[in-house]
Tab-separated table of C-alpha atoms in Angstrom:
chain	number	residue	atom	x	y	z
A	5	MET	CA	-89.518	71.915	154.964
A	6	THR	CA	-85.993	70.748	154.129
A	7	SER	CA	-86.319	68.010	156.781
A	8	LEU	CA	-88.817	66.279	154.493
A	9	GLY	CA	-86.348	65.853	151.678
A	10	LEU	CA	-89.062	67.505	149.582
A	11	ARG	CA	-90.373	70.987	149.181
A	12	PRO	CA	-93.893	72.255	148.551
A	13	TRP	CA	-95.176	72.686	145.043
A	14	ARG	CA	-93.678	75.501	143.029
A	15	GLY	CA	-94.764	76.472	139.547
A	16	GLY	CA	-92.637	75.065	136.723
A	17	ASP	CA	-91.338	71.969	138.508
A	18	GLU	CA	-94.210	69.600	137.804
A	19	PRO	CA	-95.845	68.355	134.558
A	20	PRO	CA	-97.633	71.080	132.561
A	21	PRO	CA	-101.080	72.147	133.796
A	22	ARG	CA	-103.897	69.693	133.043
A	23	SER	CA	-101.530	67.414	131.103
A	24	VAL	CA	-101.940	64.157	133.050
A	25	PRO	CA	-105.064	62.044	132.276
A	26	VAL	CA	-106.244	61.668	135.854
A	27	THR	CA	-109.035	63.196	137.947
A	28	VAL	CA	-107.968	64.325	141.402
A	29	VAL	CA	-110.764	64.017	143.975
A	30	VAL	CA	-110.616	65.985	147.239
A	31	LEU	CA	-113.175	65.426	150.010
A	32	THR	CA	-113.752	68.605	152.006
A	33	ARG	CA	-115.555	70.188	154.878
A	34	ASP	CA	-114.276	73.501	156.256
A	35	GLU	CA	-110.819	73.247	154.683
A	36	GLU	CA	-110.193	76.839	153.633
A	37	VAL	CA	-106.768	76.910	155.334
A	38	ASN	CA	-105.584	73.846	153.380
A	39	ILE	CA	-107.461	73.707	150.083
A	40	GLY	CA	-105.413	76.308	148.192
A	41	ARG	CA	-102.087	74.530	148.755
A	42	CYS	CA	-103.658	71.159	147.967
A	43	LEU	CA	-105.192	72.194	144.648
A	44	ALA	CA	-102.111	74.149	143.577
A	45	SER	CA	-100.057	70.977	144.019
A	46	VAL	CA	-102.293	68.986	141.624
A	47	ALA	CA	-102.682	71.574	138.855
A	48	TRP	CA	-101.015	69.075	136.494
A	49	ALA	CA	-104.082	66.797	136.633
A	50	ASP	CA	-106.583	66.956	133.774
A	51	GLN	CA	-109.412	67.541	136.268
A	52	ALA	CA	-109.823	68.337	139.958
A	53	VAL	CA	-113.142	67.606	141.663
A	54	VAL	CA	-113.963	68.745	145.190
A	55	ILE	CA	-116.706	66.761	146.960
A	56	ASP	CA	-117.891	69.088	149.719
A	57	SER	CA	-120.083	67.943	152.593
A	58	GLY	CA	-121.379	71.227	153.951
A	59	SER	CA	-118.513	73.659	154.455
A	60	ALA	CA	-119.447	76.807	156.355
A	61	ASP	CA	-116.188	78.612	155.520
A	62	LYS	CA	-114.663	79.693	152.179
A	63	THR	CA	-113.675	76.202	150.996
A	64	VAL	CA	-116.150	76.054	148.111
A	65	PRO	CA	-115.516	79.513	146.576
A	66	LEU	CA	-111.752	79.041	146.974
A	67	ALA	CA	-111.907	75.671	145.203
A	68	ARG	CA	-113.942	77.101	142.344
A	69	SER	CA	-111.586	80.065	141.991
A	70	LEU	CA	-108.701	77.597	141.549
A	71	GLY	CA	-110.470	75.786	138.712
A	72	ALA	CA	-111.876	72.779	140.555
A	73	ASP	CA	-115.295	71.360	139.830
A	74	VAL	CA	-117.332	71.345	143.055
A	75	VAL	CA	-120.006	68.776	143.856
A	76	GLU	CA	-121.936	69.211	147.084
A	77	GLN	CA	-122.862	65.934	148.754
A	78	PRO	CA	-124.028	65.389	152.358
A	79	TRP	CA	-121.620	63.181	154.271
A	80	LEU	CA	-121.997	59.456	153.530
A	81	GLY	CA	-119.061	58.264	155.635
A	82	PHE	CA	-115.461	57.934	154.504
A	83	SER	CA	-116.032	54.892	152.298
A	84	GLY	CA	-119.416	56.088	151.090
A	85	GLN	CA	-118.086	59.477	150.055
A	86	ARG	CA	-115.214	57.944	148.087
A	87	GLU	CA	-117.478	55.379	146.444
A	88	PHE	CA	-119.858	58.209	145.497
A	89	ALA	CA	-116.930	60.039	143.897
A	90	LEU	CA	-115.859	56.993	141.877
A	91	ARG	CA	-119.267	56.823	140.191
A	92	LEU	CA	-119.776	60.517	139.485
A	93	PRO	CA	-120.804	61.133	135.857
A	94	GLU	CA	-118.960	64.482	135.964
A	95	ILE	CA	-115.610	62.698	136.205
A	96	ARG	CA	-113.761	62.638	132.892
A	97	ASN	CA	-111.082	60.001	133.544
A	98	ASP	CA	-111.004	56.379	134.634
A	99	TRP	CA	-107.887	57.043	136.718
A	100	ILE	CA	-108.830	58.728	139.991
A	101	TYR	CA	-106.361	60.115	142.527
A	102	PHE	CA	-107.761	60.728	146.010
A	103	VAL	CA	-105.877	63.521	147.765
A	104	ASP	CA	-106.941	64.780	151.190
A	105	ALA	CA	-107.357	68.530	151.566
A	106	ASP	CA	-104.543	68.716	154.144
A	107	GLU	CA	-102.079	66.960	151.817
A	108	TRP	CA	-99.830	68.233	149.038
A	109	VAL	CA	-98.189	66.486	146.108
A	110	SER	CA	-94.497	67.124	145.524
A	111	PRO	CA	-93.150	67.802	142.018
A	112	GLN	CA	-91.268	64.488	142.292
A	113	LEU	CA	-94.468	62.545	142.894
A	114	ALA	CA	-96.354	64.444	140.192
A	115	GLY	CA	-93.670	63.604	137.637
A	116	GLU	CA	-93.668	59.946	138.630
A	117	ILE	CA	-97.458	59.689	138.315
A	118	ALA	CA	-97.343	61.269	134.866
A	119	ALA	CA	-94.691	58.796	133.721
A	120	ARG	CA	-96.375	55.709	135.180
A	121	LEU	CA	-99.807	56.503	133.747
A	122	ASP	CA	-98.370	56.432	130.233
A	123	ALA	CA	-98.425	52.621	130.493
A	124	PRO	CA	-99.764	51.675	133.946
A	125	GLY	CA	-99.934	47.882	133.633
A	126	CYS	CA	-101.979	47.669	136.858
A	127	ALA	CA	-105.347	48.614	138.365
A	128	ALA	CA	-104.027	50.887	141.134
A	129	PHE	CA	-100.938	52.412	142.702
A	130	THR	CA	-99.940	52.649	146.346
A	131	HIS	CA	-97.494	55.079	147.913
A	132	ARG	CA	-96.368	56.052	151.367
A	133	LEU	CA	-97.558	59.029	153.357
A	134	ARG	CA	-95.140	61.481	154.982
A	135	LEU	CA	-96.948	62.800	158.027
A	136	VAL	CA	-95.866	66.194	159.378
A	137	PHE	CA	-96.941	66.478	163.023
A	138	LEU	CA	-96.033	69.528	165.136
A	139	ASN	CA	-93.798	70.706	162.267
A	140	THR	CA	-91.853	67.427	162.255
A	141	TRP	CA	-91.804	64.575	159.756
A	142	ILE	CA	-92.725	61.460	161.751
A	143	ARG	CA	-90.199	59.020	160.281
A	144	HIS	CA	-90.157	56.401	163.018
A	145	CYS	CA	-92.520	54.685	165.524
A	146	GLY	CA	-93.653	52.324	162.745
A	147	TRP	CA	-95.827	54.985	161.176
A	148	TYR	CA	-93.952	55.893	158.001
A	149	SER	CA	-92.808	52.357	157.161
A	150	GLY	CA	-96.395	51.111	157.372
A	151	SER	CA	-98.073	54.123	155.789
A	152	TRP	CA	-98.710	52.617	152.350
A	153	VAL	CA	-102.066	53.837	151.042
A	154	VAL	CA	-103.873	53.058	147.795
A	155	ARG	CA	-105.028	56.395	146.427
A	156	LEU	CA	-104.423	56.298	142.668
A	157	VAL	CA	-106.960	53.863	141.237
A	158	ASP	CA	-108.636	52.841	138.018
A	159	ARG	CA	-112.277	53.257	138.996
A	160	ARG	CA	-113.370	50.450	136.681
A	161	TYR	CA	-111.683	47.945	139.014
A	162	THR	CA	-112.090	49.639	142.393
A	163	LYS	CA	-114.676	49.854	145.140
A	164	TYR	CA	-114.578	50.927	148.787
A	165	ASP	CA	-115.129	48.522	151.650
A	166	GLY	CA	-117.872	50.379	153.516
A	167	SER	CA	-115.829	51.005	156.677
A	168	PRO	CA	-116.947	54.117	158.606
A	169	VAL	CA	-113.290	54.904	159.438
A	170	GLY	CA	-109.983	53.547	158.133
A	171	GLU	CA	-111.565	53.030	154.733
A	172	ARG	CA	-109.681	50.921	152.180
A	173	ALA	CA	-109.855	50.559	148.434
A	174	SER	CA	-110.649	47.038	147.231
A	175	VAL	CA	-108.934	46.612	143.884
A	176	ASP	CA	-109.687	43.844	141.404
A	177	GLY	CA	-106.281	43.680	139.778
A	178	PRO	CA	-102.564	44.211	140.419
A	179	VAL	CA	-101.407	47.110	142.588
A	180	SER	CA	-98.021	48.722	141.884
A	181	ARG	CA	-95.898	50.886	144.170
A	182	LEU	CA	-94.801	54.464	143.580
A	183	ALA	CA	-91.360	55.481	144.820
A	184	ASN	CA	-92.345	58.982	145.941
A	185	ASP	CA	-94.577	59.960	148.868
A	186	ILE	CA	-97.540	62.249	149.403
A	187	VAL	CA	-97.184	64.723	152.286
A	188	ASP	CA	-99.834	65.113	155.001
A	189	GLU	CA	-99.351	68.522	156.636
A	190	ASP	CA	-102.498	69.893	158.242
A	191	ARG	CA	-102.410	73.648	158.886
A	192	LYS	CA	-105.357	73.631	161.303
A	193	GLY	CA	-103.311	72.907	164.421
A	194	LEU	CA	-103.254	70.436	167.299
A	195	ALA	CA	-106.695	71.253	168.744
A	196	SER	CA	-108.306	70.442	165.402
A	197	TRP	CA	-106.278	67.208	165.191
A	198	LEU	CA	-107.465	66.122	168.650
A	199	HIS	CA	-111.129	66.942	167.968
A	200	LYS	CA	-110.926	65.000	164.706
A	201	HIS	CA	-109.503	61.947	166.464
A	202	VAL	CA	-112.242	61.967	169.089
A	203	ARG	CA	-114.699	61.636	166.194
A	204	TYR	CA	-112.544	58.875	164.687
A	205	ALA	CA	-112.506	57.063	168.055
A	206	GLU	CA	-116.312	57.093	168.144
A	207	LEU	CA	-116.440	55.622	164.641
A	208	GLU	CA	-113.741	53.067	165.458
A	209	GLN	CA	-115.633	51.900	168.559
A	210	ARG	CA	-118.809	51.398	166.522
A	211	LYS	CA	-116.862	49.564	163.838
A	212	ARG	CA	-115.238	47.173	166.312
A	213	GLY	CA	-118.433	46.381	168.231
A	214	GLN	CA	-118.172	43.538	170.726
A	215	PRO	CA	-114.785	41.830	171.349
A	216	VAL	CA	-114.095	39.031	168.874
A	217	PRO	CA	-112.581	35.728	170.127
A	218	LEU	CA	-109.177	34.716	168.731
A	219	ARG	CA	-110.646	31.763	166.821
A	220	GLU	CA	-113.048	34.071	164.972
A	221	ARG	CA	-110.267	36.591	164.277
A	222	LEU	CA	-108.182	33.784	162.768
A	223	ARG	CA	-111.124	32.665	160.644
A	224	ARG	CA	-111.620	36.203	159.346
A	225	PHE	CA	-107.899	36.514	158.648
A	226	ARG	CA	-107.840	33.308	156.579
A	227	SER	CA	-110.976	34.254	154.642
A	228	ARG	CA	-110.102	37.950	154.239
A	229	ASP	CA	-110.861	39.697	150.982
A	230	ARG	CA	-107.876	39.144	148.687
A	231	THR	CA	-108.367	42.659	147.351
A	232	ASP	CA	-107.370	44.020	150.796
A	233	THR	CA	-104.516	46.385	149.941
A	234	ARG	CA	-103.014	46.741	153.443
A	235	PRO	CA	-99.494	45.385	154.031
A	236	LEU	CA	-99.669	41.843	155.476
A	237	ALA	CA	-97.662	42.806	158.587
A	238	ARG	CA	-100.168	45.554	159.401
A	239	ILE	CA	-103.100	43.150	158.980
A	240	ILE	CA	-101.515	40.642	161.385
A	241	LEU	CA	-100.644	43.263	164.009
A	242	LYS	CA	-103.948	45.152	163.874
A	243	ASP	CA	-106.384	42.269	163.392
A	244	LEU	CA	-104.709	39.411	165.281
A	245	VAL	CA	-102.054	40.553	167.737
A	246	PHE	CA	-103.207	43.927	169.025
A	247	PRO	CA	-106.772	42.939	170.091
A	248	ALA	CA	-105.304	40.259	172.404
A	249	MET	CA	-102.869	42.576	174.181
A	250	PRO	CA	-103.473	43.543	177.828
A	251	ALA	CA	-103.161	47.257	178.728
A	252	ARG	CA	-103.347	48.149	175.064
A	253	PRO	CA	-102.769	51.925	175.363
A	254	LEU	CA	-99.561	51.402	177.335
A	255	ALA	CA	-98.472	48.538	175.081
A	256	LEU	CA	-99.074	50.694	172.011
A	257	PHE	CA	-97.064	53.597	173.430
A	258	LEU	CA	-94.100	51.379	174.348
A	259	TYR	CA	-94.205	49.644	170.978
A	260	MET	CA	-94.267	52.905	169.021
A	261	TYR	CA	-91.945	54.991	171.182
A	262	VAL	CA	-89.368	52.409	172.286
A	263	VAL	CA	-89.523	49.342	170.031
A	264	ARG	CA	-90.125	51.287	166.791
A	265	LEU	CA	-87.873	54.185	167.872
A	266	GLY	CA	-90.415	57.001	167.952
A	267	LEU	CA	-87.998	58.611	170.406
A	268	LEU	CA	-85.810	59.514	167.409
A	269	ASP	CA	-88.504	61.945	166.254
A	270	GLY	CA	-87.875	64.144	169.290
A	271	ARG	CA	-90.634	65.994	171.112
A	272	ALA	CA	-93.016	65.565	168.217
A	273	GLY	CA	-92.414	61.809	168.302
A	274	LEU	CA	-93.154	61.667	172.031
A	275	SER	CA	-96.390	63.608	171.548
A	276	PHE	CA	-97.402	61.557	168.531
A	277	CYS	CA	-96.912	58.231	170.351
A	278	PHE	CA	-98.659	59.547	173.461
A	279	PHE	CA	-101.665	60.766	171.505
A	280	HIS	CA	-101.969	57.428	169.711
A	281	ALA	CA	-102.027	55.686	173.082
A	282	TRP	CA	-104.625	58.254	174.185
A	283	TYR	CA	-106.658	57.453	171.058
A	284	GLN	CA	-106.613	53.751	171.923
A	285	ALA	CA	-107.639	54.538	175.509
A	286	THR	CA	-110.490	56.671	174.147
A	287	VAL	CA	-111.737	53.832	171.919
A	288	SER	CA	-111.540	51.405	174.866
A	289	GLY	CA	-113.365	53.843	177.148
A	290	LEU	CA	-116.137	54.331	174.634
A	291	ALA	CA	-116.446	50.550	174.226
A	292	ALA	CA	-116.672	50.061	177.996
A	293	GLU	CA	-119.342	52.758	178.235
A	294	ALA	CA	-121.343	51.134	175.440
A	295	MET	CA	-121.401	47.825	177.357
A	296	ARG	CA	-122.811	49.329	180.554
A	297	PRO	CA	-126.560	48.939	181.203
A	298	ARG	CA	-128.522	51.803	179.685
A	299	ALA	CA	-130.191	52.687	183.007
A	300	TRP	CA	-126.777	53.047	184.707
A	301	ARG	CA	-125.507	55.329	181.944
A	302	SER	CA	-128.583	57.540	182.119
A	303	GLY	CA	-128.351	57.796	185.916
A	304	GLY	CA	-131.535	55.799	186.490
């Protein structure tokens, strides 16, 4: 893991156990291969809460054995599940840190969080995400530079936007940046990653619905929620520019692999850019299928 410039959690490097006044929330379903590393990396938090949506493997007993509180809640969607977590009476702290089960927190990030929460002066913090794909840190293709995510929030000033996929925290107050990154390193392999993104594509297609004319996209951009925590450049590209592009899967691949230098990430970069183009093609295919007459789709 030296290519990350970080190393996985190791006892003694981070703040003392349960010393930081924050509740870490982990959403899970069948994450037994990841949950141990994840929870070990946040042992410095005052409380860890796992919100499980029906795991059939050992996720729940493993989480409990590592000291996490477990709440079982049928799946409400990505936003719904996080909003549910924010309002849980079992949570002891106003500061909530959402960590995915396939992520781990470096000692550097843990120490920074502990220091910043002494006097936060804001309603939330954002940091970047270091994605490890096929054992390689994806540094280029526009992914890392635009990977800012709001995960550490004061729940008194935060709500989730209701999106079925690509959920975002809406924060009523200033958002500060952390210098260190969280690491996303799923141990479940490529097949699991692909299956997961087919499900995401289905949700994305439903979220997008019918194509929106440019004038309406501009109106939505001007009247967007000012608590939207995405970088402005990402909003413009995703909401204004990209929907108007012809041959979007090919355009996305060329943009990521050539323009944003995904080629510098080697074979993993090529695969990552290709699969993102494939994801876009999948969303477009599902949208085209949804627009066909029902009788044609059913073979009638």
